[in-house]
Each structure stands twice: as structure tokens, then as C-alpha cells.
XYZ file of C-alpha atoms in Angstrom:
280
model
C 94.544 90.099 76.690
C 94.525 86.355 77.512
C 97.814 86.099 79.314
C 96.940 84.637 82.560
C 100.290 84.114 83.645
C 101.253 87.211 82.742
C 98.765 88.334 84.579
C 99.401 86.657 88.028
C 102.739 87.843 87.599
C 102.528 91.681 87.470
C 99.307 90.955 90.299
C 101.802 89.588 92.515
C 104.269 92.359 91.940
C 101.732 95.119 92.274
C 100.908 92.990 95.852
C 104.391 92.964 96.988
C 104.808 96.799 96.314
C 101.788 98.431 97.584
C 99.347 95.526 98.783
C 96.842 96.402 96.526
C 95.580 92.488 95.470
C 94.012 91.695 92.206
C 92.137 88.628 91.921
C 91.736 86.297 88.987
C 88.300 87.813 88.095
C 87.356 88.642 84.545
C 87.045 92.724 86.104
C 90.704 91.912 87.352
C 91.681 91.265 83.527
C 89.891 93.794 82.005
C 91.382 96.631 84.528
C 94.991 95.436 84.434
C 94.579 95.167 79.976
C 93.111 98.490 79.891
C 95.432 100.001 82.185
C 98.677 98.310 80.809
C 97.765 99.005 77.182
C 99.568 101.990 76.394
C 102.852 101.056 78.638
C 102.645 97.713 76.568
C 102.720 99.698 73.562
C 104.991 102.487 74.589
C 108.016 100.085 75.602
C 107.477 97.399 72.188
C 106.228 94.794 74.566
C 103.759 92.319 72.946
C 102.993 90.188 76.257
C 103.268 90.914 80.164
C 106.068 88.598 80.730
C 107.737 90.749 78.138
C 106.868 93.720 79.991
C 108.177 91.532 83.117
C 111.752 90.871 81.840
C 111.619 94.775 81.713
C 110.641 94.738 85.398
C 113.254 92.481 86.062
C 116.245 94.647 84.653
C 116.001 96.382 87.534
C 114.778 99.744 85.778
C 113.102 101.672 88.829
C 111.772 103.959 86.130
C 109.591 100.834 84.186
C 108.890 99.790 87.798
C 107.785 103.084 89.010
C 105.354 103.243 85.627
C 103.805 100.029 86.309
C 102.720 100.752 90.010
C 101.524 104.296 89.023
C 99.467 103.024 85.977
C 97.762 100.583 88.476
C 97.256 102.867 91.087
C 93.431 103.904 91.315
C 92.749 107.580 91.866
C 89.496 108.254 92.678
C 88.710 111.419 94.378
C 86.662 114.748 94.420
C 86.436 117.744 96.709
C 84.283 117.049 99.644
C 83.928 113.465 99.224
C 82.124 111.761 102.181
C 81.007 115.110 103.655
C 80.040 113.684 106.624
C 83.890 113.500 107.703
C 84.201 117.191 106.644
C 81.029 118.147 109.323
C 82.635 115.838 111.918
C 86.069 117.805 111.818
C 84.786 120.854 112.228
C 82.381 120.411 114.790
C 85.031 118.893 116.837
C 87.800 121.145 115.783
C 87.399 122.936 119.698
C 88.143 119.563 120.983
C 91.554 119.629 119.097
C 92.058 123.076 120.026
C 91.660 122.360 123.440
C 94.449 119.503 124.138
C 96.955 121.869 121.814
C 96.278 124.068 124.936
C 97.105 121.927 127.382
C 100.140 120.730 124.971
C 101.159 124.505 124.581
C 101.108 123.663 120.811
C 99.453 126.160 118.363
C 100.819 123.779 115.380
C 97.722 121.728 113.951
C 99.244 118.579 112.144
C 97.487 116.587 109.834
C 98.825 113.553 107.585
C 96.520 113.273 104.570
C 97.813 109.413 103.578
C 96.716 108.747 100.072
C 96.014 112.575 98.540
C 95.985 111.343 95.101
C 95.077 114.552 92.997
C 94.938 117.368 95.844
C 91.203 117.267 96.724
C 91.422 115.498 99.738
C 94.239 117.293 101.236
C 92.707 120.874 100.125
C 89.476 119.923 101.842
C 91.159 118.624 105.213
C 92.894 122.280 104.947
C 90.026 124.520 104.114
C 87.887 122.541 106.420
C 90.597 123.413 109.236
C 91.194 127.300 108.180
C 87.446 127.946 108.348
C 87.490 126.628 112.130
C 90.656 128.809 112.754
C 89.487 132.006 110.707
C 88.909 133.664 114.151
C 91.824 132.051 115.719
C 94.920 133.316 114.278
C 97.726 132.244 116.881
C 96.797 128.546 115.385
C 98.635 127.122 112.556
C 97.687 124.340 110.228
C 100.521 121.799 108.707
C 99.218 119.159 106.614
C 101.886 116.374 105.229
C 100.339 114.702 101.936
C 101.664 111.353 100.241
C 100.468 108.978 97.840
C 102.373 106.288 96.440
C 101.397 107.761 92.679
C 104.510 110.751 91.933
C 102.273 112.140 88.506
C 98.944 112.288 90.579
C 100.940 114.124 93.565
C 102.404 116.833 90.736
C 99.003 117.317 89.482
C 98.294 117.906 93.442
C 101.454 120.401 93.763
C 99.844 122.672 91.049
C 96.454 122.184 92.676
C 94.707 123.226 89.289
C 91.141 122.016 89.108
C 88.148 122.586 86.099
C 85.722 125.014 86.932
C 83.345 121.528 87.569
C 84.715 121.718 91.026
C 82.270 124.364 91.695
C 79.745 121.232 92.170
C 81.423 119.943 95.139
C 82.996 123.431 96.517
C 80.960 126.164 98.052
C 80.907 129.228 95.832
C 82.585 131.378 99.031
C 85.217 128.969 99.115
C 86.183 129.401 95.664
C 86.761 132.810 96.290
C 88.570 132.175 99.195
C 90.867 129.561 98.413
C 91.120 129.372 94.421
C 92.108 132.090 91.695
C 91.657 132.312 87.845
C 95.188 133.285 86.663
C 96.890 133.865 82.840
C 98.999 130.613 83.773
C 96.092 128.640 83.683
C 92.855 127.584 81.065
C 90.707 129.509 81.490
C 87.998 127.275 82.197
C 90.298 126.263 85.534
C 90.705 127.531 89.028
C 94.106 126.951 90.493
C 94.297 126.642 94.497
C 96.335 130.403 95.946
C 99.603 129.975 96.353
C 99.369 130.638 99.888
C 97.206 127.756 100.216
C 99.464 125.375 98.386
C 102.162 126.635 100.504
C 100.447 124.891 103.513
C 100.547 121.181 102.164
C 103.846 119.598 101.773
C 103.349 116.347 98.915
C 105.855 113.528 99.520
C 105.875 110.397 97.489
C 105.445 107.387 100.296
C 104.214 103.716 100.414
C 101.737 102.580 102.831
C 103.544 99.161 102.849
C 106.949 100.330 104.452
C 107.504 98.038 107.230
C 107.859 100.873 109.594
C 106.482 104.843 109.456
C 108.684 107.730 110.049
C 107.985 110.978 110.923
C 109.397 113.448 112.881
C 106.192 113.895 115.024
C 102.591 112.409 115.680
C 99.525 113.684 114.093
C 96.023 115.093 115.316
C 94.363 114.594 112.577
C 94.781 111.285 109.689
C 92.842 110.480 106.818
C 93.365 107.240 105.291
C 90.307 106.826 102.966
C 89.662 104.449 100.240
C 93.102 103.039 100.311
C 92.668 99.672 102.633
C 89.699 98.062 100.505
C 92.290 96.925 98.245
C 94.340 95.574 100.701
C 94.056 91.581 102.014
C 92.985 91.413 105.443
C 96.698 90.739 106.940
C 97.639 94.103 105.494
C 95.062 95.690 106.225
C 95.307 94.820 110.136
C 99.129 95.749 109.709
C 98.421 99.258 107.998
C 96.264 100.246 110.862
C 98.069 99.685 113.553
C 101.141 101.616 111.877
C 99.149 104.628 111.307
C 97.791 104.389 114.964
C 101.223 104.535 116.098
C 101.509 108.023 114.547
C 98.187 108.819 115.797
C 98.329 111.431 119.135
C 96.710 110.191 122.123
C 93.642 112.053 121.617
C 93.821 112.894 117.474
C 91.235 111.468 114.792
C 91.642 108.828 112.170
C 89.225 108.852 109.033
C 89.013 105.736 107.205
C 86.350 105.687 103.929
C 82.786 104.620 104.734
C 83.267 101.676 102.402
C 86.165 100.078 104.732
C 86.533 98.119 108.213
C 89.194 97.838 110.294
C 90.581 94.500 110.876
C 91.927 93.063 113.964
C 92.114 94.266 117.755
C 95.909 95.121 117.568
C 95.542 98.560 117.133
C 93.138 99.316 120.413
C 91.347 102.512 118.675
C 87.789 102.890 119.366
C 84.750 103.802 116.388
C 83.917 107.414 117.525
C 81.424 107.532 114.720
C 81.164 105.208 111.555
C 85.108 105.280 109.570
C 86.089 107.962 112.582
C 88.948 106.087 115.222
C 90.759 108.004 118.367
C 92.971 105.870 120.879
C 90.609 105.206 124.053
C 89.950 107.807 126.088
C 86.808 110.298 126.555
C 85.343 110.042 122.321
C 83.285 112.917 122.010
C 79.610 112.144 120.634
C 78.591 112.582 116.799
């Protein structure tokens, strides 16, 4: 599709929303045609400004569609390992400040969960660490600004190509073949899906609320679509629900922008607030 002003329209939209910037690139084009093609077709609309005068009734519904179908959501089980090693081998360093807090709650905000993987791994990464700790619990808040990719993540029902990613002794630890199912699926146990709570939430809100701070944050693969100025903005907003001595993961792929924050590289894409940053 050759609508260029279209085009800059629904890019500027999709900025204002989520802060995800498109350029004018031919690979911008391509990814906002192929992704628009079947909302085009399923609401009669033969242009993107006719899709915009939709946008522009006010329909949160058409909006909500249009950010969603734009929304990349690229993710696997175990992605980045290296993150996955670093937790756990500093998982006694968490455990020991909860002492000293006399908190057994371990809370972890998993900030862009997309289909489930991410936030299942954070969890099953935590659960093997506490296996021989039981008066520990593990709370991990998910969100993603995509509501279809964050049912998909509520059902936490995966093909049996998972098994690539996820250690045979953790699919019969955490996931279950049922009659609810295909049977070429696993499906995450109930009592693991119990431990995630999925909230629909946008990384661009001018302020974050939450009714406490968290130890742990992953915030991977989001800010490489965001300009710098957002970028800088992001980061110090999810440092400011960071504890004093918790761990932010950002994806390999990413930098952080800006001083304003004042969190320190621990290891590469790992931040804490400065204090004593235990070695790699």
C-alpha cells in the first residue's frame, strides 16, 4: 500500500499510544501493510485515512485493534538464558535482604509478558531456587499493552515445540497434557498459573502505580522501539518501582539512555540502584 500519509498518520498514533516509532522506511511500509491488511478488510476500509476517520469516532474498540495488531510479540521460553543463570545464582542475595526486611513475599513485575513465556520462566526460574525453601513465596505481576496476547498468556497453553527451549524435568513439573487441550499441547498447572496475575498496562502512562516495589523487573525487548526521550523516561519510571537492592533485566539488544535514573550495569542488560552489585 502506497499511502504515505496514511501511513504517517496511524505511525504517529501508534507513537502517541505506546512510543513504539515507525520510520518512513520501505520495512516500516511493508510491516504496517501486512499487519493492517486484514483490519482494513474486516472494517470495509479501502485506505488508512479511512481506517483513521474510524479512529477518530472515538471507538476504543477500533483503537484498541489497531495498537494490538501493531504490537510485536516476539518471545520463547528461556530466551536470553543468560538472565535466567544470573537470577538464580543470585537468588540467596534476594533471599537475604527479604530477611532483613522480614518479608518472605518475592515480587516480581514481568513488564511486557506478551504470550506467557517470559513470565513462566521468571517463575519457574524462582520456584527451583525456593524448592527447599518453603516459608518463601513468589508473586509475579504480568502486563503487556496487547489484551489477546495476555489471554493466550492466562491459559498458558503452549505446542509440545516448547520442549526445545524447556528442560524435559520442567515439563513435568510445571506443565500437564489435559482432555481440554490438543493434544499435541502442554498447558502450564493450574497452580502455576495461579501465581501470575496478567493486567493489561501501557509503558507510556505518565506515572506507575503499584501498591508496592519490586525485587525483581524484566523489561526486555520493549525499549528498542522506543525514541531515545522515551526511552530515558521509561527507565527511570521503572527504577522508581525498583527496591533498593532488586534487579532490572533489560534485553541484550537495548541500552539505557540517560543518567537520570542512577542504576548501575551489574552485568550486561542487568541494573540494581547503587549499592554493593554482586559479581557475574
Amino acid at each position: 500500500m502506497s499511502d504515505i500519509q496514511g501511513f504517517e498518520s496511524l505511525a504517529k498514533i501508534l507513537f502517541q499510544r505506546t512510543g513504539i516509532f515507525m520510520d518512513t522506511s520501505e520495512k516500516s511500509y511493508s510491516l504496517m501493510s501486512n499487519r493492517m491488511h486484514k483490519v482494513l478488510r474486516k472494517y470495509s476500509c479501502n485506505s488508512y485515512n479511512e481506517f483513521i476517520k474510524l479512529i477518530e469516532t472515538g471507538n476504543a474498540v477500533i483503537m484498541n485493534e489497531f495498537l494490538e495488531v501493531l504490537t510485536t510479540n516476539t518471545t520463547h521460553f528461556f530466551r536470553e538464558n543468560e538472565h535466567f543463570i544470573f537470577l538464580k545464582k543470585n537468588m540467596p542475595l534476594v533471599e537475604e535482604y527479604l530477611v532483613k526486611e522480614k518479608r518472605n513475599e518475592i515480587r516480581v513485575w514481568c513488564a511486557a509478558a506478551s504470550t506467557g513465556e517470559e513470565p513462566y520462566t521468571i517463575l519457574m526460574t524462582i520456584l527451583e531456587y525456593l524448592s527447599d525453601k518453603p516459608k518463601f513465596t513468589v508473586k509475579v505481576t504480568a502486563t503487556d499493552l496487547n489484551s489477546q496476547v495476555l489471554e493466550k498468556a492466562k491459559e498458558g497453553i503452549y505446542k509440545a515445540e516448547i520442549t526445545e527451549n524447556v528442560p524435559a524435568d520442567h515439563i513435568l513439573k510445571y506443565f500437564e497434557k489435559n482432555q481440554k487441550i490438543p493434544p499435541e499441547c502442554f498447558q502450564v498447572k493450574e497452580k502455576f498459573r495461579n501465581m501470575i496475575e496478567f493486567n493489561k498496562f501501557n509503558l507510556m502512562n505518565e506515572s506507575y502505580y503499584f501498591p508496592h516495589k519490586f525485587d525483581i523487573i524484566f523489561c526486555r525487548n520493549v525499549l528498542i522501539y522506543f525514541p531515545h526521550k522515551i526511552v530515558e523516561d521509561t527507565v527511570v519510571k521503572l527504577s522508581n518501582c525498583l527496591e533498593k537492592k532488586g534487579f532490572l533485566f533489560i534485553g541484550h539488544s537495548e541500552a539505557m539512555i540517560g543518567d537520570k535514573h542512577k542504576l548501575k550495569s551489574v552485568v550486561p542488560a542487568v541494573y540494581q540502584h547503587p549499592s554493593e552489585a554482586p559479581k557475574s
